[in-house]
CSV table of C-alpha atoms and ligand atoms in Angstrom, one decimal:
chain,number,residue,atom,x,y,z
A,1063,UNK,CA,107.7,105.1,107.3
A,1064,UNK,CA,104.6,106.1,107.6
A,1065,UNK,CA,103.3,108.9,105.3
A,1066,UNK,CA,104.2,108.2,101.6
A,1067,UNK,CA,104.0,111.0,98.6
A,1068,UNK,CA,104.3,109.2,95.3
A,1069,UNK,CA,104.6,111.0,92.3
A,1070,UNK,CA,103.0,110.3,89.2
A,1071,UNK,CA,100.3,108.3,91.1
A,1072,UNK,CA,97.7,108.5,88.3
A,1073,UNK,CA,100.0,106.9,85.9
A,1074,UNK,CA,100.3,103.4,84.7
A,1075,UNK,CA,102.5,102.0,87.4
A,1076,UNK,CA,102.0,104.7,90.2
A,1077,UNK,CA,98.1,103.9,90.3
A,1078,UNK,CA,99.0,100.2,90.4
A,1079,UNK,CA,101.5,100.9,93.6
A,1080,UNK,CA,99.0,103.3,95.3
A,1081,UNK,CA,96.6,99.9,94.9
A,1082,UNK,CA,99.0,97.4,96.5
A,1083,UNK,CA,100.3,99.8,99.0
A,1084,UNK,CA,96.6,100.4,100.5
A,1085,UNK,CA,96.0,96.6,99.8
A,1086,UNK,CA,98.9,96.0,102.0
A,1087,UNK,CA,99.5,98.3,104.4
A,1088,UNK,CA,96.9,99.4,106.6
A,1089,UNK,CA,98.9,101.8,108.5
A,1090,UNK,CA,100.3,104.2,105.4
A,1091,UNK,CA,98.7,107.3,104.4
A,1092,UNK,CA,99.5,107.4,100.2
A,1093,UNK,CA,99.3,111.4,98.8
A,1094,UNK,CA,99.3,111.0,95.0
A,1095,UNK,CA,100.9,114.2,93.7
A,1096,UNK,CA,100.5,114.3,89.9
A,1097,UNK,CA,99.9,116.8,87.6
A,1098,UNK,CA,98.1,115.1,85.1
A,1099,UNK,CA,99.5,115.1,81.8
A,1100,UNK,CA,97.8,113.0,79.1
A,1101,UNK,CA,99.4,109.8,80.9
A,1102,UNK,CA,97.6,111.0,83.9
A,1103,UNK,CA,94.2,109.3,85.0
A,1104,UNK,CA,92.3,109.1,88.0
A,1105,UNK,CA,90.1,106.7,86.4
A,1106,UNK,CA,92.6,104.5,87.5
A,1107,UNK,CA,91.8,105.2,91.3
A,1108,UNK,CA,88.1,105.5,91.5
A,1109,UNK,CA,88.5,102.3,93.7
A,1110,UNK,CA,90.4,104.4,96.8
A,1111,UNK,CA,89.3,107.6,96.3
A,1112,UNK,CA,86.9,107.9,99.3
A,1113,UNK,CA,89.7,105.6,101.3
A,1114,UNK,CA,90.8,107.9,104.5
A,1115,UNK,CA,94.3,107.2,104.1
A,1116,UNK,CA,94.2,108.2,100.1
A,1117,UNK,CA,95.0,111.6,99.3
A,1118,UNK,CA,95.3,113.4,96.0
A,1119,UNK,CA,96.8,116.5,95.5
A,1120,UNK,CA,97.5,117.9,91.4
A,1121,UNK,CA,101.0,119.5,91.9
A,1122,UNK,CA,103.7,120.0,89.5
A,1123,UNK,CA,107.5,118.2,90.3
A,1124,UNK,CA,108.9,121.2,88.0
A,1125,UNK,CA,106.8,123.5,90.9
A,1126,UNK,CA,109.2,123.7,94.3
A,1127,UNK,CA,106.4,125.1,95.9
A,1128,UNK,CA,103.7,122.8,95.0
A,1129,UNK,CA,106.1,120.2,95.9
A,1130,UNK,CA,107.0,121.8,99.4
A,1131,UNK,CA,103.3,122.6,100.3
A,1132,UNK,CA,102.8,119.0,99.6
A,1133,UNK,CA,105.5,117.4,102.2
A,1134,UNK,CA,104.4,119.8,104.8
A,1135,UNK,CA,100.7,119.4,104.7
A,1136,UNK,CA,100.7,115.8,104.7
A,1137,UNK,CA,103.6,115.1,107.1
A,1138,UNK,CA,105.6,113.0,104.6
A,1139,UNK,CA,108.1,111.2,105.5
A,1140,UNK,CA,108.8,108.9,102.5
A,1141,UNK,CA,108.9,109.6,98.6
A,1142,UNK,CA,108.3,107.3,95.6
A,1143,UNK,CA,109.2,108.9,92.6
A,1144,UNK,CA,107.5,107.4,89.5
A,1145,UNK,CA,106.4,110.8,87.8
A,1146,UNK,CA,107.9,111.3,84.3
A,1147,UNK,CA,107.1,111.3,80.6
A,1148,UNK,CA,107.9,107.5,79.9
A,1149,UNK,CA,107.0,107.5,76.1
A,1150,UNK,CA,110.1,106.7,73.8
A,1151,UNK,CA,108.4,107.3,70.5
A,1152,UNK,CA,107.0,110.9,72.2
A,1153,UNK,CA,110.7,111.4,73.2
A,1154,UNK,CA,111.4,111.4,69.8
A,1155,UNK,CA,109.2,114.1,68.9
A,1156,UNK,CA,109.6,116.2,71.4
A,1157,UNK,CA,112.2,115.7,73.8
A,1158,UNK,CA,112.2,118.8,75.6
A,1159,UNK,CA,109.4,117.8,77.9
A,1160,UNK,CA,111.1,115.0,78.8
A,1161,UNK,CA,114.3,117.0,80.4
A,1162,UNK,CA,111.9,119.4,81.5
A,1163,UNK,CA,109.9,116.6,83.9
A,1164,UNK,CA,112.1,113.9,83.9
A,1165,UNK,CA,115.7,116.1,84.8
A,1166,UNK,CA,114.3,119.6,86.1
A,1167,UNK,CA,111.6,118.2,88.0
A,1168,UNK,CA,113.6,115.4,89.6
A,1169,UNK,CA,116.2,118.6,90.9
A,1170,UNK,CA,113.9,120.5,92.4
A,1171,UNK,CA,111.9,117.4,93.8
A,1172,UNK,CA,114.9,116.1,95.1
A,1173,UNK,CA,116.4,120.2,96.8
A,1174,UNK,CA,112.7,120.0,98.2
A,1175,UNK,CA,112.9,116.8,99.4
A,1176,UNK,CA,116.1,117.4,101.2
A,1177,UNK,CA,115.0,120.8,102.9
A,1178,UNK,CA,112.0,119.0,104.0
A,1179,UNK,CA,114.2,116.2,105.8
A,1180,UNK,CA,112.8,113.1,104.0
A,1181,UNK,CA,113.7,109.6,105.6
A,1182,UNK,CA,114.1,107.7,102.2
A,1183,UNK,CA,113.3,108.5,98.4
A,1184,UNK,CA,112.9,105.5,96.0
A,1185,UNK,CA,113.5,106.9,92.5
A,1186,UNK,CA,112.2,104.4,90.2
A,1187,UNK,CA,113.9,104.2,86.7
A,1188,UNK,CA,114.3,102.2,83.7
A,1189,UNK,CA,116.8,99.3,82.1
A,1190,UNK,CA,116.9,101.6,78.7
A,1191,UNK,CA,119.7,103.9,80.7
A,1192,UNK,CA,121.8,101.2,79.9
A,1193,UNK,CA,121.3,101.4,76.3
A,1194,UNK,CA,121.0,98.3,73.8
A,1195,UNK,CA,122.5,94.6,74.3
A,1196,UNK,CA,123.4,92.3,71.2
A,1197,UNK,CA,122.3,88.3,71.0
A,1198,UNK,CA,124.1,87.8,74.5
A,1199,UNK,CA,124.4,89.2,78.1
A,1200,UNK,CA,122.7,90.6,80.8
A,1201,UNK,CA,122.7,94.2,82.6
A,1202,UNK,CA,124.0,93.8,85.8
A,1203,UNK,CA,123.8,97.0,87.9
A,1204,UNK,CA,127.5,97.8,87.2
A,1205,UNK,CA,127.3,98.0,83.2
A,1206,UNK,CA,128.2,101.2,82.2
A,1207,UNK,CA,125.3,103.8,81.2
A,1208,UNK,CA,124.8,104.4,77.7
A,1209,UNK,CA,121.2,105.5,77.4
A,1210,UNK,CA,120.4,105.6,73.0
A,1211,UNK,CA,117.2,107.5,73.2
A,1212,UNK,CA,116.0,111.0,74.8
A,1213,UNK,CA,114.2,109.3,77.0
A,1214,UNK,CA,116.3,106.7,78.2
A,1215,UNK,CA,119.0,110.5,78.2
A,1216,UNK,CA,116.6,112.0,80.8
A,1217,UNK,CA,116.2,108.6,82.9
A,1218,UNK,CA,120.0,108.6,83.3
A,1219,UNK,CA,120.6,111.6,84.3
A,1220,UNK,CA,118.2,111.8,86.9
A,1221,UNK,CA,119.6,108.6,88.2
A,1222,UNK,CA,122.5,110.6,88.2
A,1223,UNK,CA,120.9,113.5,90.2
A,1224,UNK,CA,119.8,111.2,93.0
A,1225,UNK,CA,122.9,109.1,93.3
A,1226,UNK,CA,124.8,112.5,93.7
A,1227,UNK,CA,122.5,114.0,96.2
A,1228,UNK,CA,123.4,110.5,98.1
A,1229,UNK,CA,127.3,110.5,97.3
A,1230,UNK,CA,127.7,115.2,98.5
A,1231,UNK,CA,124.8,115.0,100.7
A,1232,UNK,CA,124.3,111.9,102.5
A,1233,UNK,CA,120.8,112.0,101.0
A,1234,UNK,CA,118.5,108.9,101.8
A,1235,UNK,CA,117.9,108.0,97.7
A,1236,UNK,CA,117.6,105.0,96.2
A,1237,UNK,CA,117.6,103.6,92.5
A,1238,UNK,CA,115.5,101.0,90.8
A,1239,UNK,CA,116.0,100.0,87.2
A,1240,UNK,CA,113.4,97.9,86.3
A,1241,UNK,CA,112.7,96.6,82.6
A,1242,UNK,CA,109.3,96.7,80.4
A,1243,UNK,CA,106.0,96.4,82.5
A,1244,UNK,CA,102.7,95.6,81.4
A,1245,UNK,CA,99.3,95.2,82.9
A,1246,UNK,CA,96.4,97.1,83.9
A,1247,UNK,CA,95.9,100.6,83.1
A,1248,UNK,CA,98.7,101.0,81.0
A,1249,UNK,CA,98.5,103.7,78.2
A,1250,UNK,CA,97.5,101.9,75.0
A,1251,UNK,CA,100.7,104.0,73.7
A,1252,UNK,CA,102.5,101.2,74.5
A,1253,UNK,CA,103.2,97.8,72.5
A,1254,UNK,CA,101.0,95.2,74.5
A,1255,UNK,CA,97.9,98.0,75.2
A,1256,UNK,CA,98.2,99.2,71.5
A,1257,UNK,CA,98.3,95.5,69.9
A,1258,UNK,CA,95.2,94.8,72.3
A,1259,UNK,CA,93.4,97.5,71.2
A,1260,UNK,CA,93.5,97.2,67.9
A,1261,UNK,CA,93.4,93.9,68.0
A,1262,UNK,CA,90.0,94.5,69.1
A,1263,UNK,CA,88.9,97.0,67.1
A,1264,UNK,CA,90.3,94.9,63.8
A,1265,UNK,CA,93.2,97.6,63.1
A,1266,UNK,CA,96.0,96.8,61.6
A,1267,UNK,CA,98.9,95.9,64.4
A,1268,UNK,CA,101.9,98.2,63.4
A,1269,UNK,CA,105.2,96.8,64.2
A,1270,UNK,CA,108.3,98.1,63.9
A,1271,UNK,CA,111.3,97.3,61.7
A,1272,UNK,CA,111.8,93.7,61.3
A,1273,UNK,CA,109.9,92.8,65.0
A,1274,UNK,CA,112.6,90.6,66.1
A,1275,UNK,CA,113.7,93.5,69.0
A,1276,UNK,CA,114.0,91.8,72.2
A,1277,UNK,CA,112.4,93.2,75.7
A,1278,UNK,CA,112.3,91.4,79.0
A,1279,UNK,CA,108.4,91.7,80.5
A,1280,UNK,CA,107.8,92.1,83.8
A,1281,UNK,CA,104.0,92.3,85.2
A,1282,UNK,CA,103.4,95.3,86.9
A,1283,UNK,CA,102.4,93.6,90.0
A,1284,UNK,CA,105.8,92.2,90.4
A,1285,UNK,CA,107.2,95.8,89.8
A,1286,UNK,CA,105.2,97.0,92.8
A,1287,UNK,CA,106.5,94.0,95.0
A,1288,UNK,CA,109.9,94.7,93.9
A,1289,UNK,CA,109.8,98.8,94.6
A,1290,UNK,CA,108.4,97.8,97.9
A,1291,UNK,CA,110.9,95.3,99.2
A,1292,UNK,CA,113.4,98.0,97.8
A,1293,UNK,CA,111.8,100.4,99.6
A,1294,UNK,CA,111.8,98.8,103.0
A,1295,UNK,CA,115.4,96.7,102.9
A,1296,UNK,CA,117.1,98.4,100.0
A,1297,UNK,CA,120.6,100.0,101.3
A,1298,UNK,CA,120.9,103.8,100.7
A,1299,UNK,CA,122.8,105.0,97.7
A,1300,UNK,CA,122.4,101.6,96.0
A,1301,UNK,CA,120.9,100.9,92.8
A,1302,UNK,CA,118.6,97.4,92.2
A,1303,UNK,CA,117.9,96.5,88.9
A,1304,UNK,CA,114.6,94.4,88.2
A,1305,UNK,CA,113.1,91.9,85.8
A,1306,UNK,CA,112.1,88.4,85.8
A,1307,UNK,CA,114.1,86.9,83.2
A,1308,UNK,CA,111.9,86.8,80.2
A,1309,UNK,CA,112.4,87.8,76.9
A,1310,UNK,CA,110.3,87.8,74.0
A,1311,UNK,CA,110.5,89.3,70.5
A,1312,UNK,CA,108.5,92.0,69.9
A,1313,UNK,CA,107.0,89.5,66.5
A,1314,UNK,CA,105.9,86.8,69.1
A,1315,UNK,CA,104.5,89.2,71.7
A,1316,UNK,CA,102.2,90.2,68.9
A,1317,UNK,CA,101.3,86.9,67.8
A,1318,UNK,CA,100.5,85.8,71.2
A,1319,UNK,CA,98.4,88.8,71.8
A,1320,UNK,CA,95.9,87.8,68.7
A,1321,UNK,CA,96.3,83.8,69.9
A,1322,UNK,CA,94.6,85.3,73.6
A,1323,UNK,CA,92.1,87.4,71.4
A,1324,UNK,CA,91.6,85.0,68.4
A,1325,UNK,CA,92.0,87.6,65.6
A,1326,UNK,CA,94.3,86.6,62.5
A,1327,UNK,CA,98.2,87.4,62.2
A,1328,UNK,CA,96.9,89.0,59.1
A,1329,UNK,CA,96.4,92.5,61.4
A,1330,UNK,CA,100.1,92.7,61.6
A,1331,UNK,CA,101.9,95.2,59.7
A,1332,UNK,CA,105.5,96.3,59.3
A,1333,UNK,CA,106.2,99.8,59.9
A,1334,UNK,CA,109.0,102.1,59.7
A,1335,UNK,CA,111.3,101.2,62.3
A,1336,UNK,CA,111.5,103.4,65.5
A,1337,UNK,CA,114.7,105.8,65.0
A,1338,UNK,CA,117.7,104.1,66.8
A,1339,UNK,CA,115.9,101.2,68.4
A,1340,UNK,CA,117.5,99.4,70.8
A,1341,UNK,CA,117.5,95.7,69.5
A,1342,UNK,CA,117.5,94.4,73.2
A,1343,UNK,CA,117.1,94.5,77.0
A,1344,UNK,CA,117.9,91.8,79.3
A,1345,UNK,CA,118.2,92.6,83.2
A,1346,UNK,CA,120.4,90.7,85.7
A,1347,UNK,CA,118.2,90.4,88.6
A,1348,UNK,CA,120.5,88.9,91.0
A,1349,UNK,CA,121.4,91.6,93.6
A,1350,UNK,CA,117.6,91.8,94.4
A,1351,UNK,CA,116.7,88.5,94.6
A,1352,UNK,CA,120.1,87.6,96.4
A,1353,UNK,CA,120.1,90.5,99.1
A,1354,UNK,CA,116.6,90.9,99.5
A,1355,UNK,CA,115.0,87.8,98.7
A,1356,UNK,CA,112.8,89.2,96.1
A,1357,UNK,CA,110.5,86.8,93.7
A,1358,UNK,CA,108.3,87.2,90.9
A,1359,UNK,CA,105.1,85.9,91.1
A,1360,UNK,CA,103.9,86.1,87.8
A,1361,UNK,CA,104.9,83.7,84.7
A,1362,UNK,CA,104.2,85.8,81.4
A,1363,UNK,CA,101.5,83.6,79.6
A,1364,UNK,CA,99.2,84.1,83.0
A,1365,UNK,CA,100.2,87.4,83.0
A,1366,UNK,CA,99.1,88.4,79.5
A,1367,UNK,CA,95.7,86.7,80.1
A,1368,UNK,CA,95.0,88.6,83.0
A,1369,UNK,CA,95.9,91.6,80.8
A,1370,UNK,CA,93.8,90.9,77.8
A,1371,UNK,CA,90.8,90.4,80.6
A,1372,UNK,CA,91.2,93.3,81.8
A,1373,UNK,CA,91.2,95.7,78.7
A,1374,UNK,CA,88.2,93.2,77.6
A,1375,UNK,CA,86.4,94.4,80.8
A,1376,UNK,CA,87.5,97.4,81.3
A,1377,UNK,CA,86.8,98.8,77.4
A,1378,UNK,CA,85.2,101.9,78.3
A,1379,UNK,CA,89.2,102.9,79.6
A,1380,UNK,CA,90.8,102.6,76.6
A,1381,UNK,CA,88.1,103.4,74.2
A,1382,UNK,CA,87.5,107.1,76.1
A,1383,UNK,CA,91.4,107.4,75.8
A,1384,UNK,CA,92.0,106.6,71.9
A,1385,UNK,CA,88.8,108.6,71.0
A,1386,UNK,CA,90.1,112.0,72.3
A,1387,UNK,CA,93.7,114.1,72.1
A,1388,UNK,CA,95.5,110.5,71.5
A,1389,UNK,CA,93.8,110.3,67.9
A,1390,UNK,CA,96.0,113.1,66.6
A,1391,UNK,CA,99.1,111.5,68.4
A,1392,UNK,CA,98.2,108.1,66.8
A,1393,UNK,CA,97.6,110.0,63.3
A,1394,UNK,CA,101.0,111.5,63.8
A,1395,UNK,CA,102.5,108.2,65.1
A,1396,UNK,CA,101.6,105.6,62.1
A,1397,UNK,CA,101.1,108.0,58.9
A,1398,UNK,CA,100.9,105.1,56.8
A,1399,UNK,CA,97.5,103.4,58.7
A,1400,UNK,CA,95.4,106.7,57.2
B,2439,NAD,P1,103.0,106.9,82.8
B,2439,NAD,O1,103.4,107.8,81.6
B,2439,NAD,O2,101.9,106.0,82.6
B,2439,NAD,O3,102.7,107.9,84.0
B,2439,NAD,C1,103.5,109.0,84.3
B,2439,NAD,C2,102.7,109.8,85.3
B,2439,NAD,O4,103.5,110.9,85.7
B,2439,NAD,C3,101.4,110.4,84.8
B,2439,NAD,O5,100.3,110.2,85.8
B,2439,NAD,C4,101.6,111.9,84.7
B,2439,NAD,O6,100.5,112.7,84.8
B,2439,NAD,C5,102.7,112.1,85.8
B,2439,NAD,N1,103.5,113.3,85.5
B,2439,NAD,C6,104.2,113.6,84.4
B,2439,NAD,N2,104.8,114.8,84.5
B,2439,NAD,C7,104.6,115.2,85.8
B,2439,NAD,C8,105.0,116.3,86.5
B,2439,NAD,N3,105.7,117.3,86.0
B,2439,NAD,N4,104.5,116.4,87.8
B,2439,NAD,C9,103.7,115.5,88.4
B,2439,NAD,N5,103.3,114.4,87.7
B,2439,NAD,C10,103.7,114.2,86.4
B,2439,NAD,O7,104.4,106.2,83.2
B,2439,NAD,P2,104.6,104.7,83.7
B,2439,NAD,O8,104.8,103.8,82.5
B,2439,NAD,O9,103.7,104.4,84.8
B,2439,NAD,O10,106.1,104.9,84.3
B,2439,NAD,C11,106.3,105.4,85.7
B,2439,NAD,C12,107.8,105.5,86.0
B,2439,NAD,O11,108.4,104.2,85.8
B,2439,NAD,C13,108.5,106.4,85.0
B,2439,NAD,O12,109.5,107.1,85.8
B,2439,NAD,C14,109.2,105.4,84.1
B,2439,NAD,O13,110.4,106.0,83.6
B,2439,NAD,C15,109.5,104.2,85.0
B,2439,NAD,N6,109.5,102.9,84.3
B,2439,NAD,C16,108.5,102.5,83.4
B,2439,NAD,C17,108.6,101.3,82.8
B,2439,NAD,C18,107.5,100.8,81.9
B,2439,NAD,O14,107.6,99.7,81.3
B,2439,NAD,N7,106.4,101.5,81.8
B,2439,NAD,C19,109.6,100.4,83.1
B,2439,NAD,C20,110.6,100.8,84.0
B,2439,NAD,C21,110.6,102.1,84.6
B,2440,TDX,O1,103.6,100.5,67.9
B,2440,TDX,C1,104.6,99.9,68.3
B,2440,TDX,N1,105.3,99.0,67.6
B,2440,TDX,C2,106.4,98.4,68.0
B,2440,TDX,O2,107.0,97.5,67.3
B,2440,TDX,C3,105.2,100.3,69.6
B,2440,TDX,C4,104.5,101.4,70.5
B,2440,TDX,C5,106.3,99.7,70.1
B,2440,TDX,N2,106.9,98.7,69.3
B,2440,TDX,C6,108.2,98.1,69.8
B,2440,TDX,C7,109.2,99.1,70.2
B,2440,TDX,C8,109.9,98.3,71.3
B,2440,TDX,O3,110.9,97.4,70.8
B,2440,TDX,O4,107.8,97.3,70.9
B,2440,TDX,C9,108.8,97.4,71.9
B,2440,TDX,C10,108.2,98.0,73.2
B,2440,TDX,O5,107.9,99.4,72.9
B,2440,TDX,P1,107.3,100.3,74.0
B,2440,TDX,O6,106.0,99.7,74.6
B,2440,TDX,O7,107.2,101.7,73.4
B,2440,TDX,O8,108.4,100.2,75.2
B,2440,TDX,P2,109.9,100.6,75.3
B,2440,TDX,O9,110.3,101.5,74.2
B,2440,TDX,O10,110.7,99.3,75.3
B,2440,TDX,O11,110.0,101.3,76.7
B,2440,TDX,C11,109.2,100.9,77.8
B,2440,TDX,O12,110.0,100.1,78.7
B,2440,TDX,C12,110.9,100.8,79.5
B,2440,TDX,C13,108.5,102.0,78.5
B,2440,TDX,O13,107.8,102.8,77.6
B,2440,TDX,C14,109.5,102.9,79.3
B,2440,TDX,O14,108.9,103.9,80.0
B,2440,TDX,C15,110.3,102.0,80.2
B,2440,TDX,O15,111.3,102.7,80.8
């Protein structure tokens, strides 16, 4: 392993891989191959750009010969595949971009990547293919698939894809399913970068249906040290789901948000709830920490300061984000706050 492409690179947790990568190999060469959707921000990599064994090309998974003239120019032997529209809520509205990238483009990365002769190709998905728990239980990687939402729909079945390439072709893919993520440079789309932000800009903190929905938080650093001990021990054709056992209502998240920022519960608003919400996600961790010794390092109320520092410093980010093209999303999003 030597040359790594990863897709989606400019994306939240892509740019944060293609950081501890480069932190901690100095040996890898990273290509970022992204097309740059409005998740898509090289903002995020100022900090490597002019680092020799950084590359960035803008290429389209949906585009086989994009893709292809990317593994042959840079030699790559080794594919991390993070590239997809991630948004549940946009899924909602629009799914067809999400089969589009997340299905279509996952094919003709993976016919590409096979052709090509790749060693090993980490597809990295989600906890929501296994749809919605009640009060009790854990997904363990054998529960059964039942992804609720288009999203979570297109995340399955490109799970699918790669498992099937593995089973027909003896293709080198593996599977992560990891649960919610949060930290730096994440899309202020999401819960915690939305409630920061307007948090800070004293707007009212929308939250859906009765904000006792569970999720299990993982920081995104921990993510990255989990894709890459998968990546270098994982066993092909296996799946590794990921999480660090903690679970929080979405209510208290909220509250602890304004706590860190020292604005008033009063912000928080009840909206409409998100059509078929899943009430919660809890991830079974074993097989990763059992078979390959994988730790978190992070304990959540460290975490989330370190977040709410960072979109403190780093305000220029988020406020060039939520004053362009997302303003018509967020008017679109939560009618009622107009
Ligand atoms: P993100 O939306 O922040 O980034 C996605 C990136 O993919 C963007 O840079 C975008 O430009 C790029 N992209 C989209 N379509 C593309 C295409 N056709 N060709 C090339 N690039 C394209 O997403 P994220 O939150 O960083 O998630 C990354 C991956 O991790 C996704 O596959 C997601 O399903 C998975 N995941 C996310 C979480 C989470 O909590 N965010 C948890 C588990 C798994
Ligand atoms: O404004 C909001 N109000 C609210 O109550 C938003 C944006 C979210 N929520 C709720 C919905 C969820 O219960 O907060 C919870 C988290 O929502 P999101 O941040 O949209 O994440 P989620 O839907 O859980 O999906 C995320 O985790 C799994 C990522 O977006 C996915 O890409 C990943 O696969």
């Amino acid at each position: 392993m030597k040359n790594i492409l990863v897709t989606g690179g400019a994306g939240f947790i892509g740019s944060n891989f293609v950081h501890f990568m480069l932190n901690k190999y100095p040996d890898y060469t990273i290509v970022n191959f992204d097309t740059l959707t409005y998740a898509g921000n090289l903002e995020n990599l100022t900090a490597v750009e002019k680092d020799p064994r950084y590359r960035f090309v803008k290429g389209d998974i949906c585009d086989a010969g994009q893709v292809t003239a990317a593994l042959k120019e840079h030699a790559v032997d080794t594919i991390v595949h993070f590239a997809a529209e991630s948004h549940v809520d946009r899924s909602i509205t629009g799914p067809a971009v999400f089969v589009q990238t997340n299905v279509v483009g996952t094919q003709v990365l993976l016919d590409a990547s096979r052709a090509h002769g790749i060693e090993r190709f980490l597809h990295v998905s989600t906890d929501e293919v296994y749809g919605s728990l009640g009060a009790t239980g854990y997904f363990t990687e054998e529960t059964p698939l039942h992804p609720n939402s288009p999203y979570s729909a297109s995340k399955a079945s490109s799970d699918m894809l790669v498992l099937a390439y593995q089973h027909t072709f003896g293709f080198p893919g593996l599977v992560t399913r990891c649960s919610n993520n949060y930290g730096p440079y994440q899309f202020p789309e999401k819960l915690i970068p939305l409630m920061i932000a307007n948090a800070l800009n004293d707007r009212p903190l929308p939250v859906y249906g009765d904000g006792l929905n569970v999720r299990d938080w993982l920081y995104v650093e921990d993510h990255c040290s989990a894709l890459d001990t998968v990546l270098h021990g994982g066993t092909l054709g296996e799946v590794y789901n990921i999480g660090g056992h903690n679970e929080w209502k979405n209510i208290d998240i909220v509250k602890l948000v304004l706590k860190e920022i020292g604005k008033p519960e009063s912000l928080i608003t009840f909206v409409k709830d998100r059509p078929g919400h899943d009430r919660r996600y809890a991830i079974d961790a074993a097989r990763i920490k059992n078979d390959l010794g994988w730790v978190p390092a992070y304990q959540f109320e460290s975490g989330i300061k370190r977040t709410v520092q960072w979109y403190l410093q780093n305000r220029p980010w988020w406020e060039r984000i939520i004053s362009g093209e997302y303003k018509n999303y967020y008017a679109a999003q939560y009618p009622v706050q107009h």
